[in-house]
Short mmCIF file of C-alpha atoms in Angstrom, two decimals:
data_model
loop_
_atom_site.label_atom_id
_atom_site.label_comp_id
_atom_site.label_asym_id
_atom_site.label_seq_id
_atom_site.Cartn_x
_atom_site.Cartn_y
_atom_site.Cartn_z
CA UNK A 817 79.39 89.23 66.52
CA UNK A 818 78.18 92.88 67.07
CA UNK A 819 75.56 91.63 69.45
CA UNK A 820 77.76 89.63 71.55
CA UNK A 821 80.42 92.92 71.73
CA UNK A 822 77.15 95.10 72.87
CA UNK A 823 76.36 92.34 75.39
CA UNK A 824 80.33 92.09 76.68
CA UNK A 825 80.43 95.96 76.62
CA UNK A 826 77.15 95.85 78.63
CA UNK A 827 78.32 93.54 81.23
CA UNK A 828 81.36 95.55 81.48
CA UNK A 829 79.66 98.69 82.48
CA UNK A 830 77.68 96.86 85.17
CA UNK A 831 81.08 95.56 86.50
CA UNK A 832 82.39 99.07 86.36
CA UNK A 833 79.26 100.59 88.31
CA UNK A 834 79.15 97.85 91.24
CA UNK A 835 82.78 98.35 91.79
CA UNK A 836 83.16 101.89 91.56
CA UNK A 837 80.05 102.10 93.84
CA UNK A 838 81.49 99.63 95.96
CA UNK A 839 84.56 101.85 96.54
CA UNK A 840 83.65 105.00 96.50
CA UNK A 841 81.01 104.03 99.62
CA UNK A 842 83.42 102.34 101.61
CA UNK A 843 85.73 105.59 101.41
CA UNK A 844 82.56 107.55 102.28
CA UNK A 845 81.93 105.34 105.04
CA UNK A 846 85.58 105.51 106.36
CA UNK A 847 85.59 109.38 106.37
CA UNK A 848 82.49 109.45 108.02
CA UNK A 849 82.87 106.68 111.00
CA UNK A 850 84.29 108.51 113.89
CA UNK A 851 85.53 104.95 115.04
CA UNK A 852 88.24 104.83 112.60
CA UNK A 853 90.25 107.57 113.84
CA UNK A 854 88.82 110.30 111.79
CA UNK A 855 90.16 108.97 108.78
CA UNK A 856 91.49 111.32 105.98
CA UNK A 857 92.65 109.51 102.31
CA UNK A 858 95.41 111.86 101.50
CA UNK A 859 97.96 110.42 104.25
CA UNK A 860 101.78 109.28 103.83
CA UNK A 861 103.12 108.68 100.82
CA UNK A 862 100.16 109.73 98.81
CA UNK A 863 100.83 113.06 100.36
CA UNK A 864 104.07 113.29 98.06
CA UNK A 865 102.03 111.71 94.82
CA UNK A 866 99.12 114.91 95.37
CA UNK A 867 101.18 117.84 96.22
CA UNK A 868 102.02 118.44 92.54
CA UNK A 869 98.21 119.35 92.30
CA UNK A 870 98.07 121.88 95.16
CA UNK A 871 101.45 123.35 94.11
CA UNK A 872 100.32 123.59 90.09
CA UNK A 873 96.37 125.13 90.92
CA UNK A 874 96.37 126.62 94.60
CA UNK A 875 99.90 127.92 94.95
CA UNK A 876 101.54 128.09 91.46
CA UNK A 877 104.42 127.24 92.90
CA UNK A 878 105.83 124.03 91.67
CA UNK A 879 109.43 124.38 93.95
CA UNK A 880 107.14 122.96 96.91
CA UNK A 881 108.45 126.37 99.09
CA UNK A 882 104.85 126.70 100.36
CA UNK A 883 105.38 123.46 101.72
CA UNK A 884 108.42 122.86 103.22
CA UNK A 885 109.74 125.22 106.29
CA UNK A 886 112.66 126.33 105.95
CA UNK A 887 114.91 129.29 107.15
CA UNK A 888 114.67 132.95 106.76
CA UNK A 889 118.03 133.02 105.53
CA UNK A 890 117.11 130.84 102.74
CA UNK A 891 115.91 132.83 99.56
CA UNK A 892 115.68 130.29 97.18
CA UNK A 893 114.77 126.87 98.35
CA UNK A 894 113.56 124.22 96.04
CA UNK A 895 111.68 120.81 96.90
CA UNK A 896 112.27 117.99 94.81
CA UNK A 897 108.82 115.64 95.20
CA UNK A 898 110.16 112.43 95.64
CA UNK A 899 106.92 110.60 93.73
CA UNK A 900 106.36 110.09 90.66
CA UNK A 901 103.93 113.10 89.39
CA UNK A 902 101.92 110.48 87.33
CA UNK A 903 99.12 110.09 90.22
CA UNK A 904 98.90 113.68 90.01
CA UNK A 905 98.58 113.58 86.10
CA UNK A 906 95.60 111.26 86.85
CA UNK A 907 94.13 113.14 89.52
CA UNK A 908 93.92 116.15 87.48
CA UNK A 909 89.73 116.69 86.82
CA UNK A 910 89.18 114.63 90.09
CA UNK A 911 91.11 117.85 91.76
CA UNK A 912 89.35 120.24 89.78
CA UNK A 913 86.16 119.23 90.41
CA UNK A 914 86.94 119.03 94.42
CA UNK A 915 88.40 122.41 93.94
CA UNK A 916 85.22 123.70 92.57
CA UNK A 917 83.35 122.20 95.24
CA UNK A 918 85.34 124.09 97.57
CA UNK A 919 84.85 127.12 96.21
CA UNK A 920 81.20 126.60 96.32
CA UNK A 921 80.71 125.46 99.62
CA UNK A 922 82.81 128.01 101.13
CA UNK A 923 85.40 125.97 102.62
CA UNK A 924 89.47 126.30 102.87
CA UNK A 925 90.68 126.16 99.65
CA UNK A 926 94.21 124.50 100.69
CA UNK A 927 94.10 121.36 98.93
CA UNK A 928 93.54 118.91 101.90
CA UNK A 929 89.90 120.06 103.36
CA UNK A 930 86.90 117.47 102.75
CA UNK A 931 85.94 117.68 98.81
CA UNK A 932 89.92 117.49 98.18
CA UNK A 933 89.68 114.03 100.34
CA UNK A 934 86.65 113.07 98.72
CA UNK A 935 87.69 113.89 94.95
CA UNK A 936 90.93 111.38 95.35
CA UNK A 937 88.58 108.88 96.92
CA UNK A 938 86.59 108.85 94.20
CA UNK A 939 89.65 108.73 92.02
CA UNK A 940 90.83 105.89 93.58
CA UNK A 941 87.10 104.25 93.56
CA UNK A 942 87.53 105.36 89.77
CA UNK A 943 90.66 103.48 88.44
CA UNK A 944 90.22 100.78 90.21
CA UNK A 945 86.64 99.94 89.26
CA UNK A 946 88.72 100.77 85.34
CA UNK A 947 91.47 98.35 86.27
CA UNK A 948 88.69 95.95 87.01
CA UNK A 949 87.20 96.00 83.45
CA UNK A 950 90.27 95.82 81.61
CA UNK A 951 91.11 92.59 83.90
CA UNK A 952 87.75 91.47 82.97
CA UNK A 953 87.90 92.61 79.29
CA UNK A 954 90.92 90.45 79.17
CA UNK A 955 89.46 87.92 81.00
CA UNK A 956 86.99 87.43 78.24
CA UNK A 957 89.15 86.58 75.65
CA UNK A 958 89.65 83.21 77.07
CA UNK A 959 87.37 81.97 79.60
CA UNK A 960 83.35 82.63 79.98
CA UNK A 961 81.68 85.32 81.96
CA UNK A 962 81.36 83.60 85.11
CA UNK A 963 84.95 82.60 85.59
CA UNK A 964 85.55 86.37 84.20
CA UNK A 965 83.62 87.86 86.67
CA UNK A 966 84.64 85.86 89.76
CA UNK A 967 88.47 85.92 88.90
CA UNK A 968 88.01 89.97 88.84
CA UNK A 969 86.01 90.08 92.38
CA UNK A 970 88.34 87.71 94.11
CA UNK A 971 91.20 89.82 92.80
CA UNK A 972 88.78 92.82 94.14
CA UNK A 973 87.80 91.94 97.49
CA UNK A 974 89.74 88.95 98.29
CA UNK A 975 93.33 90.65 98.24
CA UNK A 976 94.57 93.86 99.33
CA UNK A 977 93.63 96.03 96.31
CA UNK A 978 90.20 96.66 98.47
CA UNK A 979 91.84 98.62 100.97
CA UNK A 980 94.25 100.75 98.42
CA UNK A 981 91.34 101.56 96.08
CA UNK A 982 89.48 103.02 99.21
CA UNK A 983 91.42 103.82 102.81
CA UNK A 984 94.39 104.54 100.74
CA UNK A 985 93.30 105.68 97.48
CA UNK A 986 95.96 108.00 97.65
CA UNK A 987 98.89 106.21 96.75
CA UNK A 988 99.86 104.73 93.60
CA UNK A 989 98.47 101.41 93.18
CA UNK A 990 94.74 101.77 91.98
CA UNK A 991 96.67 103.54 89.04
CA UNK A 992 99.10 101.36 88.85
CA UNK A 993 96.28 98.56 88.48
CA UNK A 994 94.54 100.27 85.90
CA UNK A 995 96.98 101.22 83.77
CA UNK A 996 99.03 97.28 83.74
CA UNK A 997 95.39 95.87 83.33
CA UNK A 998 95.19 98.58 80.15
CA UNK A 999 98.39 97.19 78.63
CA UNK A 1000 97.32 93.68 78.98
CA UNK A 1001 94.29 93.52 77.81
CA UNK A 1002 96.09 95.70 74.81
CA UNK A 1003 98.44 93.61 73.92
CA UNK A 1004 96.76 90.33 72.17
CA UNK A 1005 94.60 93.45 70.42
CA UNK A 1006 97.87 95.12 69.06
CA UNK A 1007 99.32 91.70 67.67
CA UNK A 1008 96.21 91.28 65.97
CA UNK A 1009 95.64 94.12 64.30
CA UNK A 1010 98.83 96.10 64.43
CA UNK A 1011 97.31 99.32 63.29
CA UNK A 1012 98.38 102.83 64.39
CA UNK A 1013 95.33 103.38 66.70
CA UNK A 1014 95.90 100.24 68.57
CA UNK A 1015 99.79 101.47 69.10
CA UNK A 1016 98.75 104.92 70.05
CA UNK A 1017 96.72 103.67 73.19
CA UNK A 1018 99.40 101.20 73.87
CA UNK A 1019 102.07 103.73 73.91
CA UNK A 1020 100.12 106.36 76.05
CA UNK A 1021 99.18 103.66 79.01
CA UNK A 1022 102.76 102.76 78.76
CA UNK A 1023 103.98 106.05 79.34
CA UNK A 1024 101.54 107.12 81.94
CA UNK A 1025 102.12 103.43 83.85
CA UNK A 1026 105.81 104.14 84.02
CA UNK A 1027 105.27 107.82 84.77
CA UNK A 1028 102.46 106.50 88.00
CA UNK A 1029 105.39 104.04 89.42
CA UNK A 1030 108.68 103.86 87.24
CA UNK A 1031 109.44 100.03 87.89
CA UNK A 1032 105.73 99.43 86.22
CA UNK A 1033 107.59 99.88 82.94
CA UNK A 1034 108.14 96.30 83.48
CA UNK A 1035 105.17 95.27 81.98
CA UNK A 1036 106.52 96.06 78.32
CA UNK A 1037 108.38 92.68 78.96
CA UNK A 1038 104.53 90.96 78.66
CA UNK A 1039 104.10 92.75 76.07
CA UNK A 1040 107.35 92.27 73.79
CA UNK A 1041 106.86 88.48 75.10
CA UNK A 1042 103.39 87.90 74.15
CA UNK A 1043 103.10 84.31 72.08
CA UNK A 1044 106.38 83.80 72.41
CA UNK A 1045 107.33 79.94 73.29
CA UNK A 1046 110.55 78.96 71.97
CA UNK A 1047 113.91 80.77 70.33
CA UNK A 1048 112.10 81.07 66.80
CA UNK A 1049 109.75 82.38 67.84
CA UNK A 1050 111.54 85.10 69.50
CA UNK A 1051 113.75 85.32 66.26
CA UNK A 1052 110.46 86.10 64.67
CA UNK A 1053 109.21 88.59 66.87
CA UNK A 1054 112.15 90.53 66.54
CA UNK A 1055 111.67 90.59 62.75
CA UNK A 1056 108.22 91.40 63.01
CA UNK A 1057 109.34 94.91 65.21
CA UNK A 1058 111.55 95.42 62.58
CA UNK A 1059 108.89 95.22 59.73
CA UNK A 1060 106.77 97.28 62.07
CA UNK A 1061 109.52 99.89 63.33
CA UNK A 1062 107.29 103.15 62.10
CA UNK A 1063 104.83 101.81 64.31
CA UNK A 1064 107.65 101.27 66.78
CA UNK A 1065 109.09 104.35 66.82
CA UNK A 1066 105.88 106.13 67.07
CA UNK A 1067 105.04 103.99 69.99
CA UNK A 1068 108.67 105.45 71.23
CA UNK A 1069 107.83 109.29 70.60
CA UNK A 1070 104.31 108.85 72.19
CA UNK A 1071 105.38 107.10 75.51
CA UNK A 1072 108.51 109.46 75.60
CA UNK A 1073 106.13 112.98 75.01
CA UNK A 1074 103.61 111.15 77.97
CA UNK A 1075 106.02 111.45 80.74
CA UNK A 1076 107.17 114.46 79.35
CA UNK A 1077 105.29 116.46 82.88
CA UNK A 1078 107.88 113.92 84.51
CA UNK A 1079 110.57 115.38 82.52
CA UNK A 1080 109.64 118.87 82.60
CA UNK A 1081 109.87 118.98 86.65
CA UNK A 1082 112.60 117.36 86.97
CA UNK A 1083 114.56 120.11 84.71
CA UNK A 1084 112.39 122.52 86.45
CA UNK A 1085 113.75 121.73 90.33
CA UNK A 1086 117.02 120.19 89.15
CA UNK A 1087 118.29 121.57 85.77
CA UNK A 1088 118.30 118.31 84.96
CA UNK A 1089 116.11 116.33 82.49
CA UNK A 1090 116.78 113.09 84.23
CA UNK A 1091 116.89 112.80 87.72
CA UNK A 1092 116.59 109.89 90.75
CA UNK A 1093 114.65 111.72 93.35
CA UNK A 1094 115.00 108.91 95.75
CA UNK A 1095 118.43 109.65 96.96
CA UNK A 1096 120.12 106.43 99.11
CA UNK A 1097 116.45 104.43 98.57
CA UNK A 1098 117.60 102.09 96.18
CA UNK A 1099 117.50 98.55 95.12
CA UNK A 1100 120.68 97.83 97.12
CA UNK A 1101 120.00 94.04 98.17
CA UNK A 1102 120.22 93.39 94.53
CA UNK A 1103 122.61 90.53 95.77
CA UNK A 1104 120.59 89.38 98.99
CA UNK A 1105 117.03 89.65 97.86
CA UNK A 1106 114.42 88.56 100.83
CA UNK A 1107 112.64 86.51 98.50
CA UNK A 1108 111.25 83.86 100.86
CA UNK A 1109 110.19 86.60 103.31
CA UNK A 1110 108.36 88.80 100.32
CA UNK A 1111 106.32 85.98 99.62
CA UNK A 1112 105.45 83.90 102.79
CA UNK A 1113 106.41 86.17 106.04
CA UNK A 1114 103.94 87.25 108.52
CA UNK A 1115 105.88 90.64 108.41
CA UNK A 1116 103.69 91.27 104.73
CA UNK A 1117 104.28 88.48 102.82
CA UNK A 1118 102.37 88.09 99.67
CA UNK A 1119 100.71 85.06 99.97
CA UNK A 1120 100.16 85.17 104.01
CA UNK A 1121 98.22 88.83 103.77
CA UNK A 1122 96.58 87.61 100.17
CA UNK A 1123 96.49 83.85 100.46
CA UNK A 1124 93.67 83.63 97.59
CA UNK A 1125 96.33 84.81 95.60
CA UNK A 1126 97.84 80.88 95.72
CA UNK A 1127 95.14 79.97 93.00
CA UNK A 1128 97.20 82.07 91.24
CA UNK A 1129 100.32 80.07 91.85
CA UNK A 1130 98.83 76.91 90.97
CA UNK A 1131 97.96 78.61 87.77
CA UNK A 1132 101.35 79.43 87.21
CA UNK A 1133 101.95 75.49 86.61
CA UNK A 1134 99.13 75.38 84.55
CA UNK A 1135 99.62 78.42 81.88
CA UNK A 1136 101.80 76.19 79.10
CA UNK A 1137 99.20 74.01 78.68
CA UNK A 1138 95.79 76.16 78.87
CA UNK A 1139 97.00 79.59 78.21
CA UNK A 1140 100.30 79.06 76.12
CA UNK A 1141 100.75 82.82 74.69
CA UNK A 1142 100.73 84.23 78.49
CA UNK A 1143 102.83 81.69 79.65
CA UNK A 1144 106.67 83.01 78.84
CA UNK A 1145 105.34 86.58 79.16
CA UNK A 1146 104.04 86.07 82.80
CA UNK A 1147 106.90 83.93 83.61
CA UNK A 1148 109.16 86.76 82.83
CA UNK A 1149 107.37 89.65 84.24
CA UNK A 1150 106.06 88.22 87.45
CA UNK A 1151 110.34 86.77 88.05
CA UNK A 1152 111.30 90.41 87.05
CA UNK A 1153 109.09 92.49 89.07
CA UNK A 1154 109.45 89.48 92.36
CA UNK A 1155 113.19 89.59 92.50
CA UNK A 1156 113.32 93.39 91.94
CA UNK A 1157 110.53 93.86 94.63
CA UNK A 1158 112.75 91.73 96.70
CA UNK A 1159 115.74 93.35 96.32
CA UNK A 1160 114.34 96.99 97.56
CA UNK A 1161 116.19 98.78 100.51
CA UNK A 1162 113.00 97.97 102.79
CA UNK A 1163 111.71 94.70 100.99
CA UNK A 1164 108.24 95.13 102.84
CA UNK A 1165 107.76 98.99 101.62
CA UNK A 1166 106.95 100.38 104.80
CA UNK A 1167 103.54 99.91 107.01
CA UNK A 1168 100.87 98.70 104.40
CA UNK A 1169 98.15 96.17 104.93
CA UNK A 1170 99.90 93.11 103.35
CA UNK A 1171 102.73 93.81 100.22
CA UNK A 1172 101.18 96.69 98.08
CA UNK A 1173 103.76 96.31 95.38
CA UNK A 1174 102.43 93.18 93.91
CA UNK A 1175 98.81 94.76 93.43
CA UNK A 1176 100.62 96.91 90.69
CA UNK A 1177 101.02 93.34 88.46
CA UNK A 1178 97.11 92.23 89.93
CA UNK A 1179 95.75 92.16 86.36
CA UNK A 1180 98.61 89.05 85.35
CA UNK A 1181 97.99 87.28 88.23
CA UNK A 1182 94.40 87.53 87.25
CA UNK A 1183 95.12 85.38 84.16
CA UNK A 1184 96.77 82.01 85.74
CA UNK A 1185 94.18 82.62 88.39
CA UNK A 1186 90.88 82.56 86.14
CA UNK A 1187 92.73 79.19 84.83
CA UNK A 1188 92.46 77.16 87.86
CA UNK A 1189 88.29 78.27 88.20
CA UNK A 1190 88.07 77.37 84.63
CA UNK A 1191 89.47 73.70 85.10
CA UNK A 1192 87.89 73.88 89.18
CA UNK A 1193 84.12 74.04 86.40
CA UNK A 1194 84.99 71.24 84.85
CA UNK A 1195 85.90 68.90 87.56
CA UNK A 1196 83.59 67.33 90.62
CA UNK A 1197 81.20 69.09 92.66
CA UNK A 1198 83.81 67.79 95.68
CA UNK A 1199 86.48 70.29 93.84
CA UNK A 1200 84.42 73.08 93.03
CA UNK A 1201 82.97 73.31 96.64
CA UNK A 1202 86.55 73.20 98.16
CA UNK A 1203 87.49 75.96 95.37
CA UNK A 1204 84.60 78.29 97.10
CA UNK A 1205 85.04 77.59 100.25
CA UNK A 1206 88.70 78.64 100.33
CA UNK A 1207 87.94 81.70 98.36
CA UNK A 1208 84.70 82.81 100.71
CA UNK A 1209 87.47 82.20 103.95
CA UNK A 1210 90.12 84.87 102.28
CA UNK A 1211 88.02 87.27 100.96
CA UNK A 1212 86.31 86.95 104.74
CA UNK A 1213 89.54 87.36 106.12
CA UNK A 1214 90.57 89.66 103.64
CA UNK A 1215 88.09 92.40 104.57
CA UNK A 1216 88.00 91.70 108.92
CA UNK A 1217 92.35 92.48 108.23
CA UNK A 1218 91.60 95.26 106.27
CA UNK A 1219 89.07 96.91 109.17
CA UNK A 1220 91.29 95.85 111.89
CA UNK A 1221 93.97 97.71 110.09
CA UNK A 1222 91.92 100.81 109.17
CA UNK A 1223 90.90 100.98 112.60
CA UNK A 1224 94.42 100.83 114.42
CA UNK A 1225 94.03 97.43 115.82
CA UNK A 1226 96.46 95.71 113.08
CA UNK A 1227 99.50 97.75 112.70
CA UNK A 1228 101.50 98.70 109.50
CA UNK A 1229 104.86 97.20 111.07
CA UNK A 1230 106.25 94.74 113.53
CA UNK A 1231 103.63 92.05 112.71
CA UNK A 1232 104.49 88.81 114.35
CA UNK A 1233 102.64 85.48 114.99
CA UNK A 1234 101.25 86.28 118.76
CA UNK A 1235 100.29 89.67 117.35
CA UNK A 1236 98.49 87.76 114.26
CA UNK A 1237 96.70 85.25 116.63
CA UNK A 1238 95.85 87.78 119.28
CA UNK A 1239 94.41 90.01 116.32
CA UNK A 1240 91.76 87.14 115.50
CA UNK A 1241 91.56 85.71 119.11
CA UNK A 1242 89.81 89.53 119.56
CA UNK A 1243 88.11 89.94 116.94
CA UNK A 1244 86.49 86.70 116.44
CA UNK A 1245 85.80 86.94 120.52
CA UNK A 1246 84.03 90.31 120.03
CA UNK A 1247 81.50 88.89 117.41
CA UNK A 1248 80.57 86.47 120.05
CA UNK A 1249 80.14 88.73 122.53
CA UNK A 1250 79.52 92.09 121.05
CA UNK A 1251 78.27 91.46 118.02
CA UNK A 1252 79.38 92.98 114.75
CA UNK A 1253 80.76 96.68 114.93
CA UNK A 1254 79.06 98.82 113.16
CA UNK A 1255 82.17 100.19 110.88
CA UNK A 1256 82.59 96.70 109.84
CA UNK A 1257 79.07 95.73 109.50
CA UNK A 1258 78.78 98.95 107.24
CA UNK A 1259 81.57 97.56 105.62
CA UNK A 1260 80.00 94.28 104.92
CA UNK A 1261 76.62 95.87 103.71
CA UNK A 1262 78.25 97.89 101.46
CA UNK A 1263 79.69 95.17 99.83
CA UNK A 1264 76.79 93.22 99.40
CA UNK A 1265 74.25 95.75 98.48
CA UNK A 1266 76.55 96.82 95.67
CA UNK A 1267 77.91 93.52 94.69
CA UNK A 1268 75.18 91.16 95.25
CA UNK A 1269 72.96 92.29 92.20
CA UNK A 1270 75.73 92.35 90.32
CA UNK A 1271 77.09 88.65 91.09
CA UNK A 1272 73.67 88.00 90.44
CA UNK A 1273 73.23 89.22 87.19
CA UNK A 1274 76.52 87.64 86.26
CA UNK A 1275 75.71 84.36 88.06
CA UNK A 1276 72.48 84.41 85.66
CA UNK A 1277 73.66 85.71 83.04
CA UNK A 1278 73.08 83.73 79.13
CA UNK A 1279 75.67 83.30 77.21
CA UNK A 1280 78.48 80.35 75.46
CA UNK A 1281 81.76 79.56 77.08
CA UNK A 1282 84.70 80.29 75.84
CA UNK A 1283 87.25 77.96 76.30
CA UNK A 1284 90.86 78.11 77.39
CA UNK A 1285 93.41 76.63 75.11
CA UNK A 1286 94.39 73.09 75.30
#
């Protein structure tokens, strides 16, 4: 048993590395190719999630007065960040260590020069290539390497998590990713072993994943769900928190004292302990969700920007049968967190390349997903061709979007079906005639000189197949 945990903990590492390296050269390829606009990774909103850092260690002004003009006849102006300060919480030794590099290299020290840029890069590069081990980590507890592996680089590659976890490694979501992958893949762990150390690290990515993005507090629902299949069952799980409730309410008093920096600035701008810094941004369709156009609309839909991401529908179907403890648990969160989604003042949350609020809840979808390649294995050759060829056409797609998008060509708004068409109908018509640019042909080396030895050591890898539940 020890061997096989040094050989899983192995094989996790390797993930890890090709990921992280796969990242972390994209983003130093996108800050370094003219082409795209001279691209910075501190833009937009992920300007709100990283001022905390500049305010806490350049300024030492948390009120944000350094930042925002105002009048001369103001004296005493406070900013309330909208964002969450979680990111920031994350961000912290990725800032100081771009801080020192400043220093060193004699450059302006104002938070947003080059080694700021590059220490969030590599943050983002960072928690995702985490998120991706604790997908495959979970992964592993049902289904063999292989399927574990290729679930986690479809999710990778083939979606939209590529382009937050690199061109926009600023915002929230590669945390976000991390920290629901963390609480999954803790879960099943905490049921089976229900020990104080287990509920310590359950409680602490539980605070920090609702103090990164508050609506990712959702994922307690998969957790409070997990194994749960009928009304007994849910009869007994409430018993069982009751037999456990010092465990309970420590798991309380530690998630509570984690967003405590949340707490602390919000009394700090506001006198207030509790405050929604949002103003009028609200969930205020809560009675006209756009859930058709969240899901299938050219304007960002889920499934048109991510359309790998349908295996993971079919799986859906599937998960009573084969995976029977996820299924009420991702039933629950994934109708949660899509109606909620759905029922936000902007439903498509702004320009984005596809919907970047899903990719918070990547790590479930990862499950029902890694079901369908686990019954694709043991069906024809016929099946398991079609299975690859659809997945090699999005994750193809997936990354020519992603560089028209970083490179101005596919907007962040106003996406319609000509625009679509006429996106491809150019791009597909300069590879005839041009050739491949050379942002996007870096883009496609990177990816294979950091993933191909991987795949290949996972591809060839030795070891027993674990089998989903039937």
């Amino acid at each position: 048993m020890r061997r096989m945990l040094t050989k899983i903990d192995r094989r996790a590492a390797i993930l890890f590395a090709g990921v992280f390296c796969l990242s972390l050269l994209t983003s130093a390829l996108l800050l370094c190719n003219n082409a795209l606009l001279n691209h910075t990774v501190i833009i937009s909103d992920g300007i709100g999630y990283y001022l905390y850092l500049p305010a806490a260690f350049i300024h030492h002004d948390m009120t944000m007065a350094w930042e925002v003009a105002r009048p001369a006849a103001l004296t005493s102006y406070t900013y309330l960040d909208r964002y969450a300060i979680g990111m920031a919480v994350l961000w912290v030794p990725f800032f100081l260590a771009g801080h020192a590099m400043t220093l060193l290299t004699g450059h302006i020290a104002d938070g947003f020069t080059i080694w700021y840029q590059a220490a969030i890069a590599c943050a983002g590069a960072f928690y995702t290539a985490l998120g991706c081990v604790f997908t495959y980590l979970l992964l592993r507890r049902y289904f063999s390497t292989r399927v574990s592996y290729f679930t986690v680089l479809t999710i990778c590659i083939g979606t939209n998590l590529y382009f937050y976890a690199t061109g926009n490694a600023s915002y929230s979501h590669a945390g976000s990713f991390c920290l629901t992958a963390a609480v999954l893949y803790l879960t099943p762990v905490w049921y089976e072993r229900l020990s104080y150390g287990t509920s310590l690290l359950l409680a602490i990515a539980l605070g920090l994943a609702t103090m990164v993005r508050p609506t990712n507090a959702l994922v307690v629902l998969a957790w409070a769900l997990w194994n749960i299949a009928s009304w007994s069952q849910l009869a007994g799980r409430l018993q069982l928190f009751w037999r456990q409730r010092a465990k309970m309410v420590l798991m309380a008093i530690v998630s509570v004292a984690t967003l405590s920096p949340q707490f602390w600035y919000w009394h700090l701008i506001t006198g207030k302990w509790i405050t929604y810094s949002y103003g009028g941004a609200t969930f205020t369709n809560i009675l006209h969700p756009q859930l058709v156009n969240i899901l299938f609309s050219v304007e960002r839909g889920l499934f048109f920007w991510a359309p790998v991401l349908v295996l993971s529908l079919t799986g859906f179907f599937l998960l009573p049968r084969y995976l029977k403890e996820w299924a009420t648990p991702l039933y629950v969160l994934a109708l949660v967190f899509w109606y909620l989604m759905a029922s936000w003042v902007v439903w498509n949350f702004g320009d984005s390349y596809g919907h970047r609020a899903f990719i918070d809840i990547y790590p479930a979808l990862a499950l029902p997903m890694a079901v369908v390649y686990e019954r694709t294995r043991t069906k024809s050759i016929k099946a398991q061709r079609t299975v690859i060829a659809f997945v090699c056409l999005c994750i193809f797609a997936s990354l020519f979007l992603t560089y028209q998008y970083l490179g101005g060509v596919l907007p962040g708004h106003g996406v319609d079906w000509a625009l679509y068409l006429h996106i491809w109908h150019t791009g597909i018509s300069g590879f005839v005639t041009y050739g491949l640019t050379y942002g996007f042909l870096g883009m496609l080396a990177v990816a294979c000189l950091t993933l191909g030895p991987v795949t290949y050591y996972f591809v060839t890898a030795k070891e027993s197949a674990r089998h989903i539940a039937s």
